[in-house]
JSON list of C-alpha atoms (C1' of nucleotides) in Angstrom, two decimals:
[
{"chain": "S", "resi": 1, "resn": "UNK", "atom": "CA", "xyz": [-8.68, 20.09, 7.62]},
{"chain": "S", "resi": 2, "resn": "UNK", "atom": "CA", "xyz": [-9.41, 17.75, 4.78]},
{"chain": "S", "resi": 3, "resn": "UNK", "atom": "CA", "xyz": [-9.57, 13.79, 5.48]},
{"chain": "S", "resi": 4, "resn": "UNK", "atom": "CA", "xyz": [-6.44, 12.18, 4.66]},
{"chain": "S", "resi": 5, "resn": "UNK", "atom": "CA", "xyz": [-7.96, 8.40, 3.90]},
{"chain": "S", "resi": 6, "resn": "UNK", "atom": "CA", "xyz": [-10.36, 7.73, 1.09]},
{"chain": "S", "resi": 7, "resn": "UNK", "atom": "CA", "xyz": [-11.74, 4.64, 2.82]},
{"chain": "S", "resi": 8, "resn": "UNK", "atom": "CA", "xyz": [-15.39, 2.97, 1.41]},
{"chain": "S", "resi": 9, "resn": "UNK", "atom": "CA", "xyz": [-18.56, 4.27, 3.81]},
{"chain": "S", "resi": 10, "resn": "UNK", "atom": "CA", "xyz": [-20.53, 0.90, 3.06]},
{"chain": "S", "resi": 11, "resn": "UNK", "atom": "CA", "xyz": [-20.97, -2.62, 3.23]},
{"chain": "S", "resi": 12, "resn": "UNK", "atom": "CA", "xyz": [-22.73, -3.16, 0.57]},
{"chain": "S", "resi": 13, "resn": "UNK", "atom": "CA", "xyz": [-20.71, -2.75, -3.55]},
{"chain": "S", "resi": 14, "resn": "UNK", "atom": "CA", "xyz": [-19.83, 0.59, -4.97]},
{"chain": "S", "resi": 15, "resn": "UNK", "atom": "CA", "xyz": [-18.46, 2.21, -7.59]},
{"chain": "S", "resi": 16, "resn": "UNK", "atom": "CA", "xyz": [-15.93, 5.03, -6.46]},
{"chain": "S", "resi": 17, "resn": "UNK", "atom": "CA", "xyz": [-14.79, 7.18, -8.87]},
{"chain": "S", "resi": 18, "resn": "UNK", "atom": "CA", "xyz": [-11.18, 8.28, -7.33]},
{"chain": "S", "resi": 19, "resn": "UNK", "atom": "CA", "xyz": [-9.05, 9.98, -9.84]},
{"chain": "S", "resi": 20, "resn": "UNK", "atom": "CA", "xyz": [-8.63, 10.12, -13.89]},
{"chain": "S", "resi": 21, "resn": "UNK", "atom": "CA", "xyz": [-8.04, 6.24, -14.83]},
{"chain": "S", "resi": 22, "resn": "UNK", "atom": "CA", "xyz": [-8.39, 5.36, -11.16]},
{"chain": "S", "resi": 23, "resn": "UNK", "atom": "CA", "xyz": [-12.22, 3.53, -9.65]},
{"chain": "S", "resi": 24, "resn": "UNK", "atom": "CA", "xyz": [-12.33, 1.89, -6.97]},
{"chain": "S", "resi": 25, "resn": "UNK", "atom": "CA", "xyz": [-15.09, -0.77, -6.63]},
{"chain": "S", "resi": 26, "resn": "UNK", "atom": "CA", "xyz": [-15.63, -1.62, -2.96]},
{"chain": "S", "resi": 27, "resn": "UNK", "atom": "CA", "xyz": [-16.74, -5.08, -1.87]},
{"chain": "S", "resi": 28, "resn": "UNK", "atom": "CA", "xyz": [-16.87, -6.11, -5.26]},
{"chain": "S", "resi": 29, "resn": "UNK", "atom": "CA", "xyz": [-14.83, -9.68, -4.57]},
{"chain": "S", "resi": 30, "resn": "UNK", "atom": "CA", "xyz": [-17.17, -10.83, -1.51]},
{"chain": "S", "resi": 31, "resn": "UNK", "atom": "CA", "xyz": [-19.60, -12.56, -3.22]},
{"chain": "S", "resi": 32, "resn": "UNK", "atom": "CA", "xyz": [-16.55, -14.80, -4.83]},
{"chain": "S", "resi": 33, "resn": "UNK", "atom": "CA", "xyz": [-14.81, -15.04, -1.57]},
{"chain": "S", "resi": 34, "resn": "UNK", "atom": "CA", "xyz": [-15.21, -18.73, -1.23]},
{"chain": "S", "resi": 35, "resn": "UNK", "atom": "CA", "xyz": [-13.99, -19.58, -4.64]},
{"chain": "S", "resi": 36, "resn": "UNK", "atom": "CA", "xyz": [-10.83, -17.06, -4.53]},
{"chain": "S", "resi": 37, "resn": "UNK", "atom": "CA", "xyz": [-9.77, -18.20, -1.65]},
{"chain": "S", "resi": 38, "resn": "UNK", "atom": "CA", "xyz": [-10.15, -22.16, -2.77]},
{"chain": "S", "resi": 39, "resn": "UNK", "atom": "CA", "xyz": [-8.57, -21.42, -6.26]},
{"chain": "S", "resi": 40, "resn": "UNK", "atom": "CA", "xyz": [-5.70, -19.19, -4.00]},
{"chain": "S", "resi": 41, "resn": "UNK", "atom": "CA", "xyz": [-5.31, -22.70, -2.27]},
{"chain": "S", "resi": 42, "resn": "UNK", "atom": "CA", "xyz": [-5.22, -24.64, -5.40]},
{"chain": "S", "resi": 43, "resn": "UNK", "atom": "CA", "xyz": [-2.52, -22.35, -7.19]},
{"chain": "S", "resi": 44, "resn": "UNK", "atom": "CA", "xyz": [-0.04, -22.06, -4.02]},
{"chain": "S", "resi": 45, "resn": "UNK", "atom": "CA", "xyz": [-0.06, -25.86, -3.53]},
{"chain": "S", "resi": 46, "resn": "UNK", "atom": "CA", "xyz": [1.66, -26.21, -7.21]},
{"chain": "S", "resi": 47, "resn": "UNK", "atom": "CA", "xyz": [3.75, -22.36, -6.48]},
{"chain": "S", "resi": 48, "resn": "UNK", "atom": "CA", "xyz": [3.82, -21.64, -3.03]},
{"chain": "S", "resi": 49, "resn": "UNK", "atom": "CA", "xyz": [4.28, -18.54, -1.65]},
{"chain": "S", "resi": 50, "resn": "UNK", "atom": "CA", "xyz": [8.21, -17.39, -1.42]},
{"chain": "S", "resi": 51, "resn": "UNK", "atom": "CA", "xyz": [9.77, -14.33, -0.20]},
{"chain": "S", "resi": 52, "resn": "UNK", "atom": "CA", "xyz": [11.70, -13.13, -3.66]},
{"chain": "S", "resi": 53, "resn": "UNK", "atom": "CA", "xyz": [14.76, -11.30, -3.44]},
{"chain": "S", "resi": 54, "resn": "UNK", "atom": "CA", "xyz": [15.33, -7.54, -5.39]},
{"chain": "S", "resi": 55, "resn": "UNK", "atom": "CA", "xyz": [18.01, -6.39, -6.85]},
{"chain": "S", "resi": 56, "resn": "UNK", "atom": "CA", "xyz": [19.49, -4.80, -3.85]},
{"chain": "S", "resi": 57, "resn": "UNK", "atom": "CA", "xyz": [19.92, -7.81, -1.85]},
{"chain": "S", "resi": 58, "resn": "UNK", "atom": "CA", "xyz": [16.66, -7.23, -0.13]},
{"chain": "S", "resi": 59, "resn": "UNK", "atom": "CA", "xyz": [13.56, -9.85, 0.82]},
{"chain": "S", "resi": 60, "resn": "UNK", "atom": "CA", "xyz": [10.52, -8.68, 0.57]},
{"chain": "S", "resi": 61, "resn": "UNK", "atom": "CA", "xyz": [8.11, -8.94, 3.48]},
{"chain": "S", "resi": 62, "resn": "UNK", "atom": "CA", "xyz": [5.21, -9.61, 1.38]},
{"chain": "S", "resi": 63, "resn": "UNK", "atom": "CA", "xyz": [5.10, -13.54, -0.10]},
{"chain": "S", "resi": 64, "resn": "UNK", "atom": "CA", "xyz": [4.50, -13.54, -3.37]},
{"chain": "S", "resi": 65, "resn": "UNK", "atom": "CA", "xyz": [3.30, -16.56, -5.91]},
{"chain": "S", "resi": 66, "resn": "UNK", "atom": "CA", "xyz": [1.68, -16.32, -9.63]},
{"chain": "S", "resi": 67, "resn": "UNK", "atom": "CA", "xyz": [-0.59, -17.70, -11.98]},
{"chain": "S", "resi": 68, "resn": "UNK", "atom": "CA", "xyz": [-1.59, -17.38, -15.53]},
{"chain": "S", "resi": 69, "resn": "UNK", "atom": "CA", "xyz": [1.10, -17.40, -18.69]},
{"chain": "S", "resi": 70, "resn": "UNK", "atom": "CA", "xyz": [3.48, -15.08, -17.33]},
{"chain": "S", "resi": 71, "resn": "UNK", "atom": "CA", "xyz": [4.70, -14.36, -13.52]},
{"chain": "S", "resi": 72, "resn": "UNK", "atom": "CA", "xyz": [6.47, -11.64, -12.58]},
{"chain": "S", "resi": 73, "resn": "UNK", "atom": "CA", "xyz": [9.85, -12.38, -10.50]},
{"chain": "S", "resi": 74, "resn": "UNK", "atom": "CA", "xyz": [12.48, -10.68, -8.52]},
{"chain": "S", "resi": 75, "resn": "UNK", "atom": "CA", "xyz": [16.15, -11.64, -7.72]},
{"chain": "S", "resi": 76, "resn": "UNK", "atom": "CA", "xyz": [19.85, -10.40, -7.93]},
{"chain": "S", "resi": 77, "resn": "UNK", "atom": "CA", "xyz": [19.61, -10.03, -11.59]},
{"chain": "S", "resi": 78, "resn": "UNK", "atom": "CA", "xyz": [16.45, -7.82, -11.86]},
{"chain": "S", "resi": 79, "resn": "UNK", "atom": "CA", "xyz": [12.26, -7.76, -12.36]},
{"chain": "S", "resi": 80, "resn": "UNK", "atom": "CA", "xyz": [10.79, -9.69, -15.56]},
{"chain": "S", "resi": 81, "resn": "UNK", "atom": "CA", "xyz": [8.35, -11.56, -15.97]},
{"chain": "S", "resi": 82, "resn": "UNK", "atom": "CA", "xyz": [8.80, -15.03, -17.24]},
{"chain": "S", "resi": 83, "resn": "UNK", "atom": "CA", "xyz": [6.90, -18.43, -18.10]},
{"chain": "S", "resi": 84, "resn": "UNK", "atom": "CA", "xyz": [8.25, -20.51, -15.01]},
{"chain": "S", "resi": 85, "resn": "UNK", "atom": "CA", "xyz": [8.41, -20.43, -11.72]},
{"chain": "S", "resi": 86, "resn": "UNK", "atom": "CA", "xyz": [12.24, -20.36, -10.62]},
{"chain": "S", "resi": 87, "resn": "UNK", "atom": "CA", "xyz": [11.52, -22.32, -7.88]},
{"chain": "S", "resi": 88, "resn": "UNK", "atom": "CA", "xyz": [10.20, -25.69, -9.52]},
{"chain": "S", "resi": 89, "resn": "UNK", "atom": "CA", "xyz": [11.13, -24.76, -13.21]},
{"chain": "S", "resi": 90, "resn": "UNK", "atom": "CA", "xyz": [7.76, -25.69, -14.32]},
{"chain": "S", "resi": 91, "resn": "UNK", "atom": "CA", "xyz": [5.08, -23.42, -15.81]},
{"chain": "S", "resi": 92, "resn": "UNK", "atom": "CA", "xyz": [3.24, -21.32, -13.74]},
{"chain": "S", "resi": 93, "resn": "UNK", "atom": "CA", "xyz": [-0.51, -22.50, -12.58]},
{"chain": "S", "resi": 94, "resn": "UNK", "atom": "CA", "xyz": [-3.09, -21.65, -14.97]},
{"chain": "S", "resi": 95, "resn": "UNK", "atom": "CA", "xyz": [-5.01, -18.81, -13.93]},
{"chain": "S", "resi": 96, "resn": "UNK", "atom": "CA", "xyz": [-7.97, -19.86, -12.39]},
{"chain": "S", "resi": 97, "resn": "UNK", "atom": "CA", "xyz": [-11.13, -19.08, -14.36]},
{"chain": "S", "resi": 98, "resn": "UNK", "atom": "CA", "xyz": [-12.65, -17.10, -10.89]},
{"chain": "S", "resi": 99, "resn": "UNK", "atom": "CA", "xyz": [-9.92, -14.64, -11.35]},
{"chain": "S", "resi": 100, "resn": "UNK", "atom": "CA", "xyz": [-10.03, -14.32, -14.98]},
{"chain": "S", "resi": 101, "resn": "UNK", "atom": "CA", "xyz": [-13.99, -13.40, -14.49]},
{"chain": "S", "resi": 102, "resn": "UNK", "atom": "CA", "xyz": [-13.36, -11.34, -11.24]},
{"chain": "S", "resi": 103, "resn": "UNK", "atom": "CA", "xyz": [-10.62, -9.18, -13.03]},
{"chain": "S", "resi": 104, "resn": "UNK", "atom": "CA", "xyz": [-12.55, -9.01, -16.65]},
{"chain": "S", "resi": 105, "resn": "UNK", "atom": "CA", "xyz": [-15.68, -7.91, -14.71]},
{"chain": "S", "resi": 106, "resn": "UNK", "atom": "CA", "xyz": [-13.96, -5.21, -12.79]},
{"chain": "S", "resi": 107, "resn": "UNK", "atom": "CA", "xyz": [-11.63, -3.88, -15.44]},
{"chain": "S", "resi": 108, "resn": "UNK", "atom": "CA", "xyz": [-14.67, -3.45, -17.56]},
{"chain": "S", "resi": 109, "resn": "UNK", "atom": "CA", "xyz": [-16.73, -1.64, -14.82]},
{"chain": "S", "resi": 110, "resn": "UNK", "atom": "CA", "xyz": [-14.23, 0.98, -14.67]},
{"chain": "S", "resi": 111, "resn": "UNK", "atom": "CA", "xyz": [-14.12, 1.71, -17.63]},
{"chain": "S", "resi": 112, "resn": "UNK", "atom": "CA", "xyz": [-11.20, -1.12, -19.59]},
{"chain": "S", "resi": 113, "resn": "UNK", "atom": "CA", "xyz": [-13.52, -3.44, -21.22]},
{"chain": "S", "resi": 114, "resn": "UNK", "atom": "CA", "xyz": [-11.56, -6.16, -23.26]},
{"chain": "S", "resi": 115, "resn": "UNK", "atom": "CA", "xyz": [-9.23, -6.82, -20.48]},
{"chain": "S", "resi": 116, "resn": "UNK", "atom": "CA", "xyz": [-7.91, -9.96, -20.81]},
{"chain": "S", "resi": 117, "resn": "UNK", "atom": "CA", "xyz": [-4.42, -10.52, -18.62]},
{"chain": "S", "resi": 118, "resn": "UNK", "atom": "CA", "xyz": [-2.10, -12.74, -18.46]},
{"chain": "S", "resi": 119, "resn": "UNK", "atom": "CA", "xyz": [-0.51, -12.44, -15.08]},
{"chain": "S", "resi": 120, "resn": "UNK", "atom": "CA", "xyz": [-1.65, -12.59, -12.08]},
{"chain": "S", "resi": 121, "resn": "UNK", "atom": "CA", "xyz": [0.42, -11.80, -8.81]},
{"chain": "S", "resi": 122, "resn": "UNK", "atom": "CA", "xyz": [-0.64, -13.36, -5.33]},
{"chain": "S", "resi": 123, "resn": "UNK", "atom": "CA", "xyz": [0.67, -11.33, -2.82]},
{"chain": "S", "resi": 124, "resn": "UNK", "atom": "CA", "xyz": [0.11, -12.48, 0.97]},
{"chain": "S", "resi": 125, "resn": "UNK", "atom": "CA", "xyz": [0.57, -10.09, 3.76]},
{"chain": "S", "resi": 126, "resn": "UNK", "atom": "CA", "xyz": [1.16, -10.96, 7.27]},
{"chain": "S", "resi": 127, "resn": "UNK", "atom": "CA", "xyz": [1.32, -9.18, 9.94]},
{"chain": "S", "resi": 128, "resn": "UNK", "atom": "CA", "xyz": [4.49, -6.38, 9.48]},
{"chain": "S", "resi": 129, "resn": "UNK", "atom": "CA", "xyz": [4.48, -7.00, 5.67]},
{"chain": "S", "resi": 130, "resn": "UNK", "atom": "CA", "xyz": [4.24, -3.67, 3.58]},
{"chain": "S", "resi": 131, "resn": "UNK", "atom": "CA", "xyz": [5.21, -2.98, -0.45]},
{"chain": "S", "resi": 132, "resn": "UNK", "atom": "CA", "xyz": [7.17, 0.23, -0.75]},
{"chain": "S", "resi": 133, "resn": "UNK", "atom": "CA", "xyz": [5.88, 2.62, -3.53]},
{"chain": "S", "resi": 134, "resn": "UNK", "atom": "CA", "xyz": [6.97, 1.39, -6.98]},
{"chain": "S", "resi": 135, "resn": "UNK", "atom": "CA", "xyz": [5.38, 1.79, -10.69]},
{"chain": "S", "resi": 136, "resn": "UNK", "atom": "CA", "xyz": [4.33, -1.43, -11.97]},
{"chain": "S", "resi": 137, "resn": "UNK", "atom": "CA", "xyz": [6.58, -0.73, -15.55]},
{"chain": "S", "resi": 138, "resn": "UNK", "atom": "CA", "xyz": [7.70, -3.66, -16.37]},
{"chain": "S", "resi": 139, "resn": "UNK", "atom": "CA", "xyz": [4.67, -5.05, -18.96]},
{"chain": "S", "resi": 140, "resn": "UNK", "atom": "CA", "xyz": [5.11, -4.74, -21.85]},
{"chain": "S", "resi": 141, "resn": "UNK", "atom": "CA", "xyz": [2.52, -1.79, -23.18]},
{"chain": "S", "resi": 142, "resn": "UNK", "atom": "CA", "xyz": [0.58, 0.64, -20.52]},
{"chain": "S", "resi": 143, "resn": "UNK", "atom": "CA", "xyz": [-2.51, 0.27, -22.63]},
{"chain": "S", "resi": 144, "resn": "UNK", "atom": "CA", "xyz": [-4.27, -2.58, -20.38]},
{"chain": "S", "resi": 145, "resn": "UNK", "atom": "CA", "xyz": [-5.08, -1.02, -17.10]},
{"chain": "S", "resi": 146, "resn": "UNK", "atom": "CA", "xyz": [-4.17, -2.70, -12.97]},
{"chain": "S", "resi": 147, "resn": "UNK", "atom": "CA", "xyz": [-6.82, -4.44, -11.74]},
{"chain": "S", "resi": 148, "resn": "UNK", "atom": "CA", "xyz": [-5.86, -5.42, -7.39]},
{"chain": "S", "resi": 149, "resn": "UNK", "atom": "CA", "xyz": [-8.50, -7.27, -5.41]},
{"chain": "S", "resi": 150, "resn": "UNK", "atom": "CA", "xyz": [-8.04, -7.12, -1.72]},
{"chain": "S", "resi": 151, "resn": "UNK", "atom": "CA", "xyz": [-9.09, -10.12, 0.79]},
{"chain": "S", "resi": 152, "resn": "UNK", "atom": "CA", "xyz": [-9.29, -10.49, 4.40]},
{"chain": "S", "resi": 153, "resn": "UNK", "atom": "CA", "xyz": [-7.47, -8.12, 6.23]},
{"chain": "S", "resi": 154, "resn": "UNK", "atom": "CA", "xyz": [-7.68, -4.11, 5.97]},
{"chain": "S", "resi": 155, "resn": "UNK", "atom": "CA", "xyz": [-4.32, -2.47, 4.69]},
{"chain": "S", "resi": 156, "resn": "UNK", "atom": "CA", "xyz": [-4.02, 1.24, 3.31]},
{"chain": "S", "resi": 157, "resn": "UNK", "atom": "CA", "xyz": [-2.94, 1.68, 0.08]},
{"chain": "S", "resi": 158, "resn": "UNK", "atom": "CA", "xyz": [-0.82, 4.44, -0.85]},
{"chain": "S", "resi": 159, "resn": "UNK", "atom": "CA", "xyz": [-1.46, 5.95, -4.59]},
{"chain": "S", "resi": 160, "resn": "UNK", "atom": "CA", "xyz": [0.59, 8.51, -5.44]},
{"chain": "S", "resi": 161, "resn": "UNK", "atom": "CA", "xyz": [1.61, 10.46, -8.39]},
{"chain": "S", "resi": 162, "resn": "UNK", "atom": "CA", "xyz": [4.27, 9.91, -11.69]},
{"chain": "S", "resi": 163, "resn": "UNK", "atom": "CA", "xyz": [7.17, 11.02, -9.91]},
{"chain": "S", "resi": 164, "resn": "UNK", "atom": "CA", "xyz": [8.19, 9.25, -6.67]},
{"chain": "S", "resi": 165, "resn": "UNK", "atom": "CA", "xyz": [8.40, 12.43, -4.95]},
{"chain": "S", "resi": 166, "resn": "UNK", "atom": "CA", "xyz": [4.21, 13.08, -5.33]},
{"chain": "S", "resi": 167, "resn": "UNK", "atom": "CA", "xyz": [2.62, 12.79, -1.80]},
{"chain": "S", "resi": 168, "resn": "UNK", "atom": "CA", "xyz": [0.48, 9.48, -2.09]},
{"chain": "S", "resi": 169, "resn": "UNK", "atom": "CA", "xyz": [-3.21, 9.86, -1.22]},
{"chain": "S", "resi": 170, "resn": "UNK", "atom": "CA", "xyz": [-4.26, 6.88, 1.19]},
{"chain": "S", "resi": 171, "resn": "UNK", "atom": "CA", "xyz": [-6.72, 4.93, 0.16]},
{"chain": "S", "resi": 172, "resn": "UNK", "atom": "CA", "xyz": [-8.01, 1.91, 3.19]},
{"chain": "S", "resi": 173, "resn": "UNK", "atom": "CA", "xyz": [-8.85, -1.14, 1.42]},
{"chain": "S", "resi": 174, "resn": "UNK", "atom": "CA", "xyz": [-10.83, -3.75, 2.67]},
{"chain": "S", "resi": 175, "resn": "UNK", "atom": "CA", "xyz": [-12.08, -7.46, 2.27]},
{"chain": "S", "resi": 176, "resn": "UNK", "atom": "CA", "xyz": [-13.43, -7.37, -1.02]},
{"chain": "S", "resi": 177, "resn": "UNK", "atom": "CA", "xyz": [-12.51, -3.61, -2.37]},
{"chain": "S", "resi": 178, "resn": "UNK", "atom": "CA", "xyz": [-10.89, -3.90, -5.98]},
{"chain": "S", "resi": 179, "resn": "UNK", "atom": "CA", "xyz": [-8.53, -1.40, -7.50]},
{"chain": "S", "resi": 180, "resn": "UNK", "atom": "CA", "xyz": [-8.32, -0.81, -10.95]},
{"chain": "S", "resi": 181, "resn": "UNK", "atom": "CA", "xyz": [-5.82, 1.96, -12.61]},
{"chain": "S", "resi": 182, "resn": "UNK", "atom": "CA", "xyz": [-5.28, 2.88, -16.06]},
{"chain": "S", "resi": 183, "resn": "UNK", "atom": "CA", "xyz": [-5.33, 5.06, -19.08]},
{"chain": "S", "resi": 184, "resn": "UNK", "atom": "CA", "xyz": [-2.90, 8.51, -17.73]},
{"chain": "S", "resi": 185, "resn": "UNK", "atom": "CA", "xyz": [-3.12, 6.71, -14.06]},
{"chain": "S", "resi": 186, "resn": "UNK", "atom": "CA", "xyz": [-1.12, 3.69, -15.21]},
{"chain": "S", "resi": 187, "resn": "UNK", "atom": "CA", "xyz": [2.25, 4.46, -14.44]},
{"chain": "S", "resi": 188, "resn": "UNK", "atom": "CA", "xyz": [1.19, 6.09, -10.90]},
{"chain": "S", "resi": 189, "resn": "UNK", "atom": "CA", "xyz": [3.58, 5.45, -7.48]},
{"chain": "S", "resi": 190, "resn": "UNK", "atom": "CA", "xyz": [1.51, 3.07, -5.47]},
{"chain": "S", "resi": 191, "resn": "UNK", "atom": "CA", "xyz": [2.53, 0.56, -1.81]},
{"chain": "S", "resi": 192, "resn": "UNK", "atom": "CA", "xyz": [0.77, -0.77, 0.97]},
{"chain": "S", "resi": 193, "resn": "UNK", "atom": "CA", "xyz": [1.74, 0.27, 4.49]},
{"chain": "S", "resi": 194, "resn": "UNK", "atom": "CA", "xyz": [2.69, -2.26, 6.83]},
{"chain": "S", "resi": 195, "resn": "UNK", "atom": "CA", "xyz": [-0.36, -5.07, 7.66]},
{"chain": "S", "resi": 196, "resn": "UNK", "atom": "CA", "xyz": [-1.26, -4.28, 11.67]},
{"chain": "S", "resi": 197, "resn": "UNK", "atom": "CA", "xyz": [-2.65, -7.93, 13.00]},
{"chain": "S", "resi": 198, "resn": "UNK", "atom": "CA", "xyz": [-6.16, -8.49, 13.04]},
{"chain": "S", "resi": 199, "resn": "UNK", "atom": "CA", "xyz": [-7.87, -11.37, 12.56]},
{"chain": "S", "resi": 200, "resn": "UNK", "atom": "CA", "xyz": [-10.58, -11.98, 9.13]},
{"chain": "S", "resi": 201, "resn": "UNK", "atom": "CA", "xyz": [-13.27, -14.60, 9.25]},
{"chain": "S", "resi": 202, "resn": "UNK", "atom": "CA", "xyz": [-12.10, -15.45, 5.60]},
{"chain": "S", "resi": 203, "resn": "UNK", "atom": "CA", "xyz": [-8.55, -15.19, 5.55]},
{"chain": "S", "resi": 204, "resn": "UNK", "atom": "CA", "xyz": [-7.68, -15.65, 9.48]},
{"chain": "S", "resi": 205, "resn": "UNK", "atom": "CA", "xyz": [-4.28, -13.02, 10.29]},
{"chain": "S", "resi": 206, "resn": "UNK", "atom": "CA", "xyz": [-3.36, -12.19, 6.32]},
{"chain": "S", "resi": 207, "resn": "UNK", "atom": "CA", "xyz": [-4.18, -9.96, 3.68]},
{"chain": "S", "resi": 208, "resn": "UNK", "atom": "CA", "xyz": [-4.28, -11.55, 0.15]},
{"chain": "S", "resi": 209, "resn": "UNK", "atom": "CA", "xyz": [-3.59, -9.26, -3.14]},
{"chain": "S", "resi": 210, "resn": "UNK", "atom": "CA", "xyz": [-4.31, -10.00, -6.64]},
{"chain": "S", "resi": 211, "resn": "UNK", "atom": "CA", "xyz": [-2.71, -8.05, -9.05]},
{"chain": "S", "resi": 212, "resn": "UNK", "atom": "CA", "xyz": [-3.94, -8.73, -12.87]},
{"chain": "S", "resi": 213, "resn": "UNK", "atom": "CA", "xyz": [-1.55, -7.66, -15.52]},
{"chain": "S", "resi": 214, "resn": "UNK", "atom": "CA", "xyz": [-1.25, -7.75, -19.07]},
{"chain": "S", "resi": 215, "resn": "UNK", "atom": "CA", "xyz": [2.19, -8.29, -19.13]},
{"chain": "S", "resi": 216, "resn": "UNK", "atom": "CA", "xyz": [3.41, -9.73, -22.82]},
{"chain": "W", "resi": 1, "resn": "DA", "atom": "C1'", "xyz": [14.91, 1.04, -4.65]},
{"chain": "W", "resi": 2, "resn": "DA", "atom": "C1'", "xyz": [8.76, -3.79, -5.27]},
{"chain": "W", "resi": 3, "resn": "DG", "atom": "C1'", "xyz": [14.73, -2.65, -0.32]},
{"chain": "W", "resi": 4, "resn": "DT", "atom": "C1'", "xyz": [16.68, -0.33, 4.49]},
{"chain": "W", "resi": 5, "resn": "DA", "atom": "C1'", "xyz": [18.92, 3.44, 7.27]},
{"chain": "W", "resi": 6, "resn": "DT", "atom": "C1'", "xyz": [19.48, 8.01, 9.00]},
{"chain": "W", "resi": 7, "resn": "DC", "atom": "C1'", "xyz": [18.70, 12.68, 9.82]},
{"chain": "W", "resi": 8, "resn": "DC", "atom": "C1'", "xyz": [15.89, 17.00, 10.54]},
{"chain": "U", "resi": 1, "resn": "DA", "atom": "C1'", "xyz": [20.77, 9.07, 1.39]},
{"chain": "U", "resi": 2, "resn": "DC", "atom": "C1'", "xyz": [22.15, 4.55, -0.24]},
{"chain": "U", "resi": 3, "resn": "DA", "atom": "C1'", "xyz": [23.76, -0.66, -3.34]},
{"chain": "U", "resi": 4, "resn": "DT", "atom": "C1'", "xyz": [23.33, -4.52, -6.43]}
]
DNA sequence: AAGTATCC
DNA sequence: ACAT
């Protein structure tokens, strides 16, 4: 019997090396906590979250806002990502500059030095939220790698293979643990299973995601 | 199919 | 499996 859930053994910041093109870098966001979460503030009070709509008719149980040149959106008509936010029409926030350094210091850790995205995704999870496995496919070159950061409350991750149909490892990521993918890893299944409650001295009953993306 | 429902 |  082999253990099912990769999950970080530590408190303190490593450097897990999990698959080709895959590191994860545990606690590696903690000692920025107080500025994420003030420039997560700053960007949802000019986008706030929403639940967006897929093409299927469908909500999504995970609240979603951007930042940074380009945001990536769902409705009826399909996934892009775009300039504005369709909710106010205006531009989307800048991204803030804790991000940018967060992301551009993690990318480069695992091994993507140069990163330099241009989206950003803010995901919030409550309680019950999940994110169904997907590829993130729709930048616009695979060169630039994934870089996730993970606040607050513990979720497992699910990173499986090219083909939907590969059995996802499980990965438990926790306040502070960033995820970075790339290189022949880049176009790998990956979700969240559903967010049990808890309760995080940082982020109270949620988990917050940011997703960095080169996307144009 | 970044969604849900149903069956084995 | 299924629909938009």
């Amino acid at each position: 019997m082999t253990p099912d859930l990769f999950s970080g053994l530590s408190d303190q910041p490593t450097v897990e090396a999990f698959d080709e093109g895959v590191v994860v870098l545990r606690r590696q966001a903690v000692k920025h906590q107080q500025a994420l979460m003030r420039d997560i503030e700053k960007v949802t009070r000019q986008a706030p979250f929403r639940h967006m709509k897929t093409p299927g008719g469908h909500q999504m149980s995970a609240a979603m806002t951007c930042c940074g040149p380009l945001g990536w959106v769902t409705d009826e008509t399909g996934y892009r990502y775009q300039p504005q936010d369709p909710l106010s029409g205006l531009l989307w926030p800048a991204m803030p500059e804790s991000f940018l350094s967060l992301a551009r210091t993690a990318a480069q850790e695992a091994g993507f030095p140069g990163f330099d995205p241009d989206a950003c995704l803010i995901n919030r999870y409550q309680p019950g939220a999940k994110m169904g496995l997907h590829q993130d496919k729709d930048e616009k070159d695979f060169a630039w790698p994934i870089v996730s950061v993970s606040l607050g409350l513990p979720i497992v991750f699910q990173f499986g293979g090219l083909k939907r149909s590969d059995r996802p490892a499980r990965i438990l990521l926790e306040h502070g643990d960033v995820v970075v993918w790339g290189g022949p890893a880049r176009l790998r299944y990956h979700g969240v299973l559903t967010l049990k409650a808890g309760e995080h001295p940082v982020t109270g009953s949620a988990r917050y995601n940011l997703t960095f993306r080169k996307a144009g």
